[in-house]
Every structure is written in C-alpha cells, then in structure tokens.
Amino acid sequence: MLFEKSVPEGARDAYRRDAIAGMLVGLYTGAIFPFIGFIARDKLHASVGLISLMTAVPFIGNMFALFYANAMEGRPKKPFVVWSGGIARALFLLVVFARTPLAFALIISAIQLIATVASPAYAAVMKEIYPDEHRGRIMAYIRVGMAFMIFISTLIAGPLLAKVSFRYIFPIAGLLGVASSIAFGTIKTAPVDPNDPSNHKTPTCEFLRATLCILRDDTNYRWFTTSVFIFGFGNLIVAPLYPVYQVDRLHITSTQVAILANTATIVWMLSYLYWGKYVDVQSPLKAVAINVLMVSFVPLIYFLSSNVWMLLPAAVISGLTTGGVELSYFNSILRLADEGKESQYQALHSFLLGLRGTIAPFVGAGLVSLCRTHDVSVRYIFLVSMVVMLAGFLTQLAGVRERFGSGVEPVAETE
C-alpha cells in the first residue's frame, strides 16, 4: 500500500484497511458530489430555496451530534461509522425515481442527514487507531489515495453525465460507497472496557450540560470555535449561490464542472502531504488560520469572474485548503480535547457546525431574494461573504498566543 513504510508498524494494519475504504469512498464521492448542485439547477431547475435546503440538511443533522455522542457512550464507536455510512450511501439507489427537483432534494437531504451520525464516532476511531504524533500524516496519506480516486471518478463522470442520466450513474456510485463502509468495518478496534469510567453511560441531560459547559470552561476551545463559527457562517452564506451563479450566469456544462473539480482535486491530493506534516510538526491551530485566510478570497474570485475559466484560481484555492481545513480542524479538536472526551468535543464542534450551517444557507437565499427585489446584482453577496470570513480569520488571530510564530497555540486558560 502506498506510503505504508512511513506509517508506524503498529498502525499499518489499520492503515491498509482505512486506505482501501478511502479509495472506494473516493470513487463514490467523485462521481456524485461535484455534480449535485449542477444537476439540481441545470437538469431539474431547482430553486435557490431547494438548493439551500440541500446545503443546510447535513448541518441540521450535525445539530443532533450531541445526542449521537451520548448514545455512543459505553459502546464500540466503529459500528456507528459503518452503519450510518452504509445506509446513507445505499439510499442513492432511490435517485432512479427522482423525476422532480423536490424528490431529488429530499433524497439528497436524507442521505446527508443520516451520514452525520458518524462524525463523533469517527473522531474516536481515529484517536484510537493512530498515534497522536503521526495522525495528521497518516490521515493525509489516506486522503491522497482518496483524492486520486475522486480525480479518476470525476474525470469519467463529467463527460458521461452529458450522455447518460444521473439516475443511473448515482446509484452505481452509491454501491461503491456501501463497499467503502464495509471495508472500514474491517478495521480492528479494541473492545469497550466496561470498567473504564470514561465508558460509563451518562444521563442525557447531564451529558448535554457537561458538553455545553466546555464552551464556558475551556477558553482555548471557545476562541477556536468562535473563529470557526464566524468564518463558516460567511462561507456557507454563498454555498447555495455557487451552483446557481455557475449555471445561470456562467452557463457551465457538466464537463466544465468536472474540469474545475479535478483541478481542485489534483491540488488537494498534493497538498495533503504538506498539510499532514505541517499539522504534526507545527500546529493545527496555525494551520486553521492560514487556511481560513486563503478560503476567504474564493468569493472575491467569483465576484470578479465573467466566464467559467476565471473560476480556476478558486478551484486551486479550494484544493489547497480542503485538506488543510479538514486536518487542521480535526487535529485542533483532538489537541484541545481532554483525554477521554474526544467524542464530546467533536460532537460540540458538529453541533455548532450544524447551527451555523442550518441558518447561513437560508440567509444567503434571503440575500438573493433581497437583491432581486431591489434590482441589485447577486454578485455583491460574494463580497458580504468575504467580509464575514475575514472577520473569522481575525478572530482566530486574536485567540492565539503568538501570531504565526513557532508553535502557535490558543490563549492561556485565564480570563
């Protein structure tokens, strides 16, 4: 397996199995997700409201992450990852019956809602199977294989979707996603120790109170999550607008969608190797600040673009930062989390992600309606998004001890 010799011997078996699952999920992802917004708008003529719904639903699911994490206490975490992913991906078989924009939106929404169950459990599994000092790099190796398969899959699916209906392509890709979940299920994890106090079931109300109190008691985490919330809100305001703008104003084709997606994927694949090492050797919190700053310029590129090819710089930035954001967020949470509370911290992160993701896309849709009512170009919403995202970046800087110095960490636990 690629990069296997760079993985500590004790983690190699898990790495092999995780890598196979990652490559399968890459084939599944690349054939579907770059095209969902395009299909909804161009083929089914979905409204901005419906696209906003599809954007918001996975975040609505994340708002239940606190309950998922509580339900997982004292139980093996891996089955939650396997079954939620497998069921969600199998639902792509229903796309055969998606003849209206509403039916398509509801199927995609149900898939994304179920998939959110895995988030807290996945964090706990990664914490268990990979050593802290190597986790960023190992996860990056997995993502390189996954990104390569996304590239291949998108390269094939883009032109194919111009000739074959998505109603046939999406279900086949969904079955590859199911195979990925099965492969992930072969990873060996330790049985739950009933005598370990951290595995004891906590009453739901007590668990929710203790988890929410993290925001009150952990100053470091509060700075981190505040900056992420502000940045993410700005980013998600324009998420429903991207496919609408591409189709309505730039008249993008499925082949062009694939070219942009694959440009991002190539950069993403290469950048993972850099970000994995950076997160381990430098600081995940420093990586968060750098990536947030770069992503903030994507809306500006859209604002300035008058044709599809002017979006190539946005694709490059998206590729550079997709891996960086994922690895830096994930490892920042694990770095900040108290021992044994990783699922709680990840669940709280997912809850706040859900809160902003539920509201922001509809704020964006509202801004679109407001612009149209007052005969103002929707392009100016991109500038609003950029300003909010930059505010998140500045908040992140305010919450670190040394701005871009060696070993940047969050502020000390004093108030």
Short mmCIF file of C-alpha atoms in Angstrom, two decimals:
data_model
loop_
_atom_site.label_atom_id
_atom_site.label_comp_id
_atom_site.label_asym_id
_atom_site.label_seq_id
_atom_site.Cartn_x
_atom_site.Cartn_y
_atom_site.Cartn_z
CA MET A 1 0.00 0.00 0.00
CA LEU A 2 1.27 3.48 -0.91
CA PHE A 3 3.12 5.30 1.94
CA GLU A 4 2.87 2.19 4.14
CA LYS A 5 6.55 2.29 5.11
CA SER A 6 6.03 5.80 6.50
CA VAL A 7 3.34 4.52 8.88
CA PRO A 8 4.39 3.16 12.31
CA GLU A 9 4.32 -0.64 12.28
CA GLY A 10 1.63 -0.89 14.94
CA ALA A 11 -0.77 1.21 12.84
CA ARG A 12 -0.10 -0.41 9.46
CA ASP A 13 -2.91 -2.95 9.51
CA ALA A 14 -5.46 -0.24 10.29
CA TYR A 15 -3.86 1.97 7.64
CA ARG A 16 -4.20 -0.68 4.92
CA ARG A 17 -7.88 -1.21 5.64
CA ASP A 18 -8.58 2.51 6.02
CA ALA A 19 -6.75 3.19 2.73
CA ILE A 20 -8.93 0.69 0.84
CA ALA A 21 -12.05 2.26 2.33
CA GLY A 22 -10.73 5.71 1.40
CA MET A 23 -10.11 4.77 -2.22
CA LEU A 24 -13.60 3.30 -2.54
CA VAL A 25 -15.18 6.38 -0.98
CA GLY A 26 -13.17 8.45 -3.46
CA LEU A 27 -14.73 6.62 -6.41
CA TYR A 28 -18.18 7.13 -4.88
CA THR A 29 -17.64 10.78 -3.98
CA GLY A 30 -16.12 11.86 -7.28
CA ALA A 31 -18.99 10.52 -9.36
CA ILE A 32 -21.66 12.28 -7.31
CA PHE A 33 -20.83 15.27 -5.14
CA PRO A 34 -19.18 17.65 -7.63
CA PHE A 35 -22.36 17.41 -9.72
CA ILE A 36 -25.20 17.60 -7.18
CA GLY A 37 -25.69 21.37 -7.40
CA PHE A 38 -25.26 21.32 -11.18
CA ILE A 39 -27.83 18.53 -11.64
CA ALA A 40 -30.29 20.23 -9.31
CA ARG A 41 -30.11 23.57 -11.12
CA ASP A 42 -29.35 22.69 -14.73
CA LYS A 43 -31.23 19.40 -15.22
CA LEU A 44 -34.08 19.70 -12.71
CA HIS A 45 -34.34 23.52 -12.45
CA ALA A 46 -34.33 23.51 -8.65
CA SER A 47 -34.99 26.82 -6.91
CA VAL A 48 -32.42 28.62 -4.76
CA GLY A 49 -34.54 27.59 -1.76
CA LEU A 50 -34.28 23.88 -2.60
CA ILE A 51 -30.53 24.14 -3.17
CA SER A 52 -30.27 25.94 0.17
CA LEU A 53 -32.18 23.05 1.75
CA MET A 54 -29.71 20.50 0.35
CA THR A 55 -26.86 22.66 1.61
CA ALA A 56 -28.37 23.04 5.08
CA VAL A 57 -29.58 19.49 5.77
CA PRO A 58 -26.23 17.90 6.68
CA PHE A 59 -25.75 20.75 9.12
CA ILE A 60 -29.20 20.18 10.57
CA GLY A 61 -28.08 16.60 11.16
CA ASN A 62 -24.94 17.87 12.90
CA MET A 63 -27.12 19.68 15.42
CA PHE A 64 -28.04 16.25 16.79
CA ALA A 65 -24.38 15.30 17.23
CA LEU A 66 -24.61 15.82 21.00
CA PHE A 67 -27.32 13.16 21.19
CA TYR A 68 -25.35 10.85 18.90
CA ALA A 69 -22.27 11.18 21.09
CA ASN A 70 -24.31 10.45 24.21
CA ALA A 71 -25.87 7.37 22.59
CA MET A 72 -22.36 6.10 21.74
CA GLU A 73 -21.07 6.27 25.30
CA GLY A 74 -20.01 2.89 26.59
CA ARG A 75 -20.42 1.32 23.14
CA PRO A 76 -17.99 0.49 20.31
CA LYS A 77 -17.73 3.53 18.05
CA LYS A 78 -16.86 1.84 14.76
CA PRO A 79 -20.34 0.35 14.08
CA PHE A 80 -21.85 3.84 14.14
CA VAL A 81 -19.46 4.87 11.36
CA VAL A 82 -20.11 1.74 9.32
CA TRP A 83 -23.88 1.55 9.50
CA SER A 84 -24.66 5.25 9.11
CA GLY A 85 -22.35 5.49 6.09
CA GLY A 86 -23.62 2.27 4.52
CA ILE A 87 -27.29 3.13 4.88
CA ALA A 88 -26.81 6.70 3.63
CA ARG A 89 -24.89 5.60 0.53
CA ALA A 90 -27.37 2.84 -0.27
CA LEU A 91 -30.11 5.48 -0.49
CA PHE A 92 -28.57 6.70 -3.74
CA LEU A 93 -30.42 3.77 -5.32
CA LEU A 94 -33.57 5.88 -4.88
CA VAL A 95 -32.26 8.52 -7.28
CA VAL A 96 -33.66 6.32 -10.07
CA PHE A 97 -37.08 7.68 -9.04
CA ALA A 98 -36.04 11.36 -8.76
CA ARG A 99 -38.13 12.93 -11.51
CA THR A 100 -38.75 16.31 -9.85
CA PRO A 101 -36.43 18.80 -8.12
CA LEU A 102 -38.25 18.22 -4.81
CA ALA A 103 -37.80 14.44 -4.98
CA PHE A 104 -34.10 14.87 -5.80
CA ALA A 105 -33.63 17.37 -2.97
CA LEU A 106 -35.39 15.13 -0.44
CA ILE A 107 -33.29 12.07 -1.37
CA ILE A 108 -30.01 14.01 -1.21
CA SER A 109 -31.11 15.59 2.07
CA ALA A 110 -31.98 12.22 3.65
CA ILE A 111 -28.61 10.79 2.59
CA GLN A 112 -26.67 13.68 4.10
CA LEU A 113 -28.77 13.68 7.26
CA ILE A 114 -28.07 10.01 8.01
CA ALA A 115 -24.36 10.38 7.19
CA THR A 116 -23.90 12.92 10.01
CA VAL A 117 -24.37 10.19 12.64
CA ALA A 118 -20.79 9.04 12.01
CA SER A 119 -18.97 12.25 12.92
CA PRO A 120 -18.39 11.86 16.71
CA ALA A 121 -17.70 8.13 16.34
CA TYR A 122 -15.19 8.69 13.52
CA ALA A 123 -13.17 11.05 15.72
CA ALA A 124 -12.98 8.42 18.46
CA VAL A 125 -11.92 5.70 15.99
CA MET A 126 -9.14 7.88 14.53
CA LYS A 127 -7.96 8.72 18.03
CA GLU A 128 -7.74 5.00 18.87
CA ILE A 129 -6.11 3.52 15.78
CA TYR A 130 -3.47 6.16 15.01
CA PRO A 131 -0.84 7.60 17.40
CA ASP A 132 -1.15 11.31 18.18
CA GLU A 133 2.26 12.27 16.81
CA HIS A 134 1.62 10.62 13.43
CA ARG A 135 -2.14 11.02 12.99
CA GLY A 136 -2.06 14.08 10.74
CA ARG A 137 0.35 12.47 8.29
CA ILE A 138 -1.41 9.10 8.27
CA MET A 139 -4.78 10.72 7.63
CA ALA A 140 -3.12 12.72 4.85
CA TYR A 141 -1.82 9.51 3.24
CA ILE A 142 -5.35 8.10 3.28
CA ARG A 143 -6.71 11.27 1.72
CA VAL A 144 -4.13 11.22 -1.06
CA GLY A 145 -5.42 7.84 -2.22
CA MET A 146 -8.98 9.02 -1.83
CA ALA A 147 -8.32 12.24 -3.76
CA PHE A 148 -6.69 10.31 -6.61
CA MET A 149 -9.79 8.14 -6.92
CA ILE A 150 -12.02 11.22 -6.79
CA PHE A 151 -10.00 12.62 -9.69
CA ILE A 152 -10.42 9.45 -11.77
CA SER A 153 -14.11 9.15 -10.93
CA THR A 154 -14.90 12.80 -11.67
CA LEU A 155 -12.89 12.65 -14.89
CA ILE A 156 -15.10 9.80 -16.10
CA ALA A 157 -18.40 11.04 -14.66
CA GLY A 158 -18.24 14.59 -16.07
CA PRO A 159 -18.43 13.72 -19.79
CA LEU A 160 -20.56 10.64 -19.03
CA LEU A 161 -23.26 12.76 -17.39
CA ALA A 162 -23.61 14.63 -20.68
CA LYS A 163 -24.67 11.35 -22.31
CA VAL A 164 -26.11 9.16 -19.52
CA SER A 165 -28.68 10.21 -16.94
CA PHE A 166 -27.55 10.81 -13.38
CA ARG A 167 -30.37 8.43 -12.39
CA TYR A 168 -28.13 5.56 -13.48
CA ILE A 169 -24.71 6.91 -12.54
CA PHE A 170 -25.52 7.96 -8.97
CA PRO A 171 -26.91 4.55 -7.84
CA ILE A 172 -23.87 2.69 -9.20
CA ALA A 173 -21.57 5.11 -7.40
CA GLY A 174 -23.64 4.70 -4.24
CA LEU A 175 -22.90 0.97 -4.22
CA LEU A 176 -19.17 1.78 -4.25
CA GLY A 177 -19.86 3.91 -1.21
CA VAL A 178 -21.50 0.97 0.53
CA ALA A 179 -18.42 -1.13 -0.25
CA SER A 180 -16.29 1.57 1.37
CA SER A 181 -18.31 1.33 4.60
CA ILE A 182 -17.88 -2.45 4.61
CA ALA A 183 -14.11 -2.05 4.13
CA PHE A 184 -13.91 0.44 7.00
CA GLY A 185 -15.75 -2.07 9.17
CA THR A 186 -12.80 -4.49 8.87
CA ILE A 187 -10.52 -2.14 10.84
CA LYS A 188 -9.67 -3.75 14.17
CA THR A 189 -10.53 -1.73 17.25
CA ALA A 190 -10.29 -2.62 20.92
CA PRO A 191 -13.42 -3.81 22.73
CA VAL A 192 -15.02 -1.37 25.13
CA ASP A 193 -13.78 -1.81 28.70
CA PRO A 194 -16.86 -1.69 30.96
CA ASN A 195 -14.61 -0.94 33.96
CA ASP A 196 -13.19 2.22 32.38
CA PRO A 197 -15.02 5.22 33.95
CA SER A 198 -14.84 7.10 30.63
CA ASN A 199 -17.01 4.39 29.06
CA HIS A 200 -19.84 4.67 31.57
CA LYS A 201 -23.15 5.90 30.20
CA THR A 202 -24.02 9.43 31.32
CA PRO A 203 -27.68 10.51 31.60
CA THR A 204 -28.61 12.60 28.57
CA CYS A 205 -29.33 15.84 30.41
CA GLU A 206 -26.11 15.59 32.39
CA PHE A 207 -24.15 14.80 29.22
CA LEU A 208 -25.62 17.78 27.36
CA ARG A 209 -24.91 20.10 30.27
CA ALA A 210 -21.31 18.89 30.62
CA THR A 211 -20.69 19.17 26.89
CA LEU A 212 -22.13 22.68 26.57
CA CYS A 213 -20.13 23.74 29.63
CA ILE A 214 -16.98 23.11 27.58
CA LEU A 215 -17.68 26.49 25.97
CA ARG A 216 -17.76 28.11 29.40
CA ASP A 217 -14.81 26.32 30.96
CA ASP A 218 -12.34 25.83 28.11
CA THR A 219 -11.11 29.23 26.96
CA ASN A 220 -8.85 27.73 24.32
CA TYR A 221 -11.68 25.81 22.71
CA ARG A 222 -14.02 28.81 22.94
CA TRP A 223 -11.62 31.00 20.94
CA PHE A 224 -11.18 28.27 18.38
CA THR A 225 -14.85 27.51 17.90
CA THR A 226 -15.87 31.20 17.81
CA SER A 227 -13.48 31.90 14.94
CA VAL A 228 -14.61 28.75 13.10
CA PHE A 229 -18.27 29.70 13.59
CA ILE A 230 -17.84 33.19 12.14
CA PHE A 231 -15.73 32.02 9.21
CA GLY A 232 -18.02 29.08 8.45
CA PHE A 233 -21.12 31.28 8.56
CA GLY A 234 -19.65 33.58 5.93
CA ASN A 235 -18.57 30.63 3.80
CA LEU A 236 -21.99 28.99 3.91
CA ILE A 237 -23.90 32.16 3.02
CA VAL A 238 -22.72 31.73 -0.56
CA ALA A 239 -22.66 27.92 -0.73
CA PRO A 240 -26.12 27.70 -2.42
CA LEU A 241 -25.21 30.61 -4.70
CA TYR A 242 -22.17 28.94 -6.30
CA PRO A 243 -24.06 26.41 -8.48
CA VAL A 244 -26.79 28.95 -9.25
CA TYR A 245 -24.22 31.51 -10.40
CA GLN A 246 -22.29 28.90 -12.40
CA VAL A 247 -25.40 27.71 -14.26
CA ASP A 248 -27.38 30.94 -14.62
CA ARG A 249 -24.62 33.48 -15.24
CA LEU A 250 -21.63 31.49 -16.48
CA HIS A 251 -23.60 28.71 -18.29
CA ILE A 252 -21.33 25.95 -17.06
CA THR A 253 -21.51 22.41 -18.52
CA SER A 254 -21.02 19.09 -16.75
CA THR A 255 -17.63 18.68 -18.44
CA GLN A 256 -16.55 22.09 -17.16
CA VAL A 257 -17.79 21.16 -13.67
CA ALA A 258 -15.56 18.10 -13.88
CA ILE A 259 -12.54 20.16 -15.02
CA LEU A 260 -12.91 22.60 -12.13
CA ALA A 261 -13.49 19.77 -9.67
CA ASN A 262 -10.49 17.84 -10.92
CA THR A 263 -8.26 20.91 -10.79
CA ALA A 264 -9.21 21.25 -7.13
CA THR A 265 -8.72 17.52 -6.58
CA ILE A 266 -5.18 17.44 -8.01
CA VAL A 267 -4.11 20.35 -5.82
CA TRP A 268 -5.97 18.82 -2.88
CA MET A 269 -4.21 15.49 -3.32
CA LEU A 270 -0.75 17.06 -3.40
CA SER A 271 -1.45 19.50 -0.58
CA TYR A 272 -2.48 16.72 1.82
CA LEU A 273 1.14 15.58 2.07
CA TYR A 274 2.17 19.10 3.07
CA TRP A 275 -0.68 19.75 5.50
CA GLY A 276 -0.36 16.36 7.18
CA LYS A 277 3.27 17.06 8.07
CA TYR A 278 2.55 20.70 8.91
CA VAL A 279 -0.19 19.79 11.38
CA ASP A 280 2.04 17.26 13.15
CA VAL A 281 5.26 19.31 13.20
CA GLN A 282 3.93 22.86 13.51
CA SER A 283 0.45 23.47 14.95
CA PRO A 284 -3.05 22.59 13.76
CA LEU A 285 -4.25 25.94 15.11
CA LYS A 286 -1.74 27.81 12.98
CA ALA A 287 -2.91 25.75 10.00
CA VAL A 288 -6.52 26.78 10.73
CA ALA A 289 -5.60 30.48 10.50
CA ILE A 290 -3.65 30.09 7.25
CA ASN A 291 -6.38 28.05 5.55
CA VAL A 292 -9.20 30.33 6.69
CA LEU A 293 -7.38 33.32 5.23
CA MET A 294 -6.92 31.62 1.86
CA VAL A 295 -10.53 30.41 1.60
CA SER A 296 -11.76 33.95 2.29
CA PHE A 297 -10.65 35.00 -1.20
CA VAL A 298 -12.77 32.44 -3.07
CA PRO A 299 -15.92 34.64 -3.02
CA LEU A 300 -13.85 37.55 -4.36
CA ILE A 301 -12.81 35.42 -7.34
CA TYR A 302 -16.46 34.62 -8.04
CA PHE A 303 -17.32 38.33 -7.77
CA LEU A 304 -14.70 39.16 -10.41
CA SER A 305 -15.45 36.24 -12.75
CA SER A 306 -17.24 36.77 -16.07
CA ASN A 307 -16.66 33.28 -17.51
CA VAL A 308 -16.14 29.74 -16.24
CA TRP A 309 -12.38 29.68 -16.71
CA MET A 310 -11.91 32.66 -14.41
CA LEU A 311 -13.01 30.29 -11.62
CA LEU A 312 -9.81 28.21 -11.98
CA PRO A 313 -7.98 30.19 -9.23
CA ALA A 314 -10.93 29.47 -6.91
CA ALA A 315 -10.60 25.77 -7.73
CA VAL A 316 -6.89 25.91 -6.89
CA ILE A 317 -7.53 27.64 -3.56
CA SER A 318 -10.31 25.17 -2.77
CA GLY A 319 -7.93 22.32 -3.48
CA LEU A 320 -5.18 23.82 -1.35
CA THR A 321 -7.46 24.37 1.61
CA THR A 322 -9.87 21.43 1.58
CA GLY A 323 -7.30 19.10 3.09
CA GLY A 324 -5.82 21.82 5.26
CA VAL A 325 -9.16 22.77 6.79
CA GLU A 326 -10.17 19.15 7.42
CA LEU A 327 -6.88 18.11 9.02
CA SER A 328 -6.40 21.33 10.99
CA TYR A 329 -9.96 21.38 12.37
CA PHE A 330 -9.92 17.70 13.26
CA ASN A 331 -6.50 17.74 14.90
CA SER A 332 -7.13 21.05 16.67
CA ILE A 333 -10.16 19.49 18.34
CA LEU A 334 -8.20 16.41 19.36
CA ARG A 335 -5.38 18.65 20.61
CA LEU A 336 -7.76 20.75 22.70
CA ALA A 337 -9.95 17.88 23.96
CA ASP A 338 -9.45 16.43 27.44
CA GLU A 339 -8.43 12.78 27.46
CA GLY A 340 -11.47 10.54 27.04
CA LYS A 341 -13.69 13.45 25.90
CA GLU A 342 -12.80 13.44 22.22
CA SER A 343 -16.32 12.43 21.16
CA GLN A 344 -17.80 15.20 23.30
CA TYR A 345 -15.56 17.88 21.81
CA GLN A 346 -16.20 16.62 18.27
CA ALA A 347 -19.94 16.47 18.98
CA LEU A 348 -19.91 20.06 20.24
CA HIS A 349 -17.97 21.13 17.14
CA SER A 350 -20.52 19.32 14.96
CA PHE A 351 -23.43 20.91 16.85
CA LEU A 352 -22.06 24.41 16.28
CA LEU A 353 -21.29 23.47 12.67
CA GLY A 354 -24.92 22.41 12.38
CA LEU A 355 -26.18 25.62 13.95
CA ARG A 356 -24.38 27.88 11.50
CA GLY A 357 -24.97 25.54 8.57
CA THR A 358 -28.71 25.45 9.23
CA ILE A 359 -29.03 29.23 9.28
CA ALA A 360 -26.41 30.55 6.85
CA PRO A 361 -27.62 28.99 3.54
CA PHE A 362 -31.09 30.43 4.09
CA VAL A 363 -29.56 33.80 4.94
CA GLY A 364 -27.84 33.52 1.57
CA ALA A 365 -31.12 32.63 -0.15
CA GLY A 366 -32.75 35.61 1.58
CA LEU A 367 -29.99 37.90 0.33
CA VAL A 368 -30.55 36.59 -3.21
CA SER A 369 -34.26 37.45 -2.96
CA LEU A 370 -33.43 40.87 -1.48
CA CYS A 371 -31.02 41.64 -4.30
CA ARG A 372 -33.53 40.64 -6.94
CA THR A 373 -36.29 42.70 -5.28
CA HIS A 374 -34.11 45.82 -5.35
CA ASP A 375 -32.57 45.06 -8.76
CA VAL A 376 -29.07 44.64 -7.31
CA SER A 377 -26.64 42.08 -8.74
CA VAL A 378 -26.35 38.94 -6.60
CA ARG A 379 -22.59 39.17 -7.16
CA TYR A 380 -22.38 41.56 -4.20
CA ILE A 381 -23.34 38.72 -1.86
CA PHE A 382 -19.89 37.29 -2.56
CA LEU A 383 -18.35 40.42 -1.04
CA VAL A 384 -20.56 40.12 2.04
CA SER A 385 -19.38 36.54 2.42
CA MET A 386 -15.72 37.53 2.13
CA VAL A 387 -16.03 40.21 4.82
CA VAL A 388 -17.63 37.77 7.29
CA MET A 389 -15.00 35.12 6.54
CA LEU A 390 -12.16 37.60 7.11
CA ALA A 391 -13.78 38.51 10.44
CA GLY A 392 -13.46 34.83 11.38
CA PHE A 393 -9.80 34.90 10.41
CA LEU A 394 -9.17 37.96 12.60
CA THR A 395 -10.95 36.27 15.49
CA GLN A 396 -8.66 33.26 15.07
CA LEU A 397 -5.60 35.55 15.24
CA ALA A 398 -6.95 37.16 18.40
CA GLY A 399 -7.18 33.75 20.02
CA VAL A 400 -3.60 32.61 19.57
CA ARG A 401 -0.66 33.36 21.82
CA GLU A 402 1.80 34.18 19.05
CA ARG A 403 0.66 35.28 15.61
CA PHE A 404 2.27 32.91 13.16
CA GLY A 405 5.18 32.30 15.50
CA SER A 406 6.63 28.84 16.05
CA GLY A 407 4.23 26.55 17.81
CA VAL A 408 1.18 28.78 17.73
CA GLU A 409 -1.27 27.75 20.39
CA PRO A 410 -4.52 29.23 21.71
CA VAL A 411 -4.65 31.75 24.51
CA ALA A 412 -3.91 30.54 28.02
CA GLU A 413 -6.69 29.43 30.32
CA THR A 414 -7.02 32.79 32.07
CA GLU A 415 -9.71 35.39 31.94
#
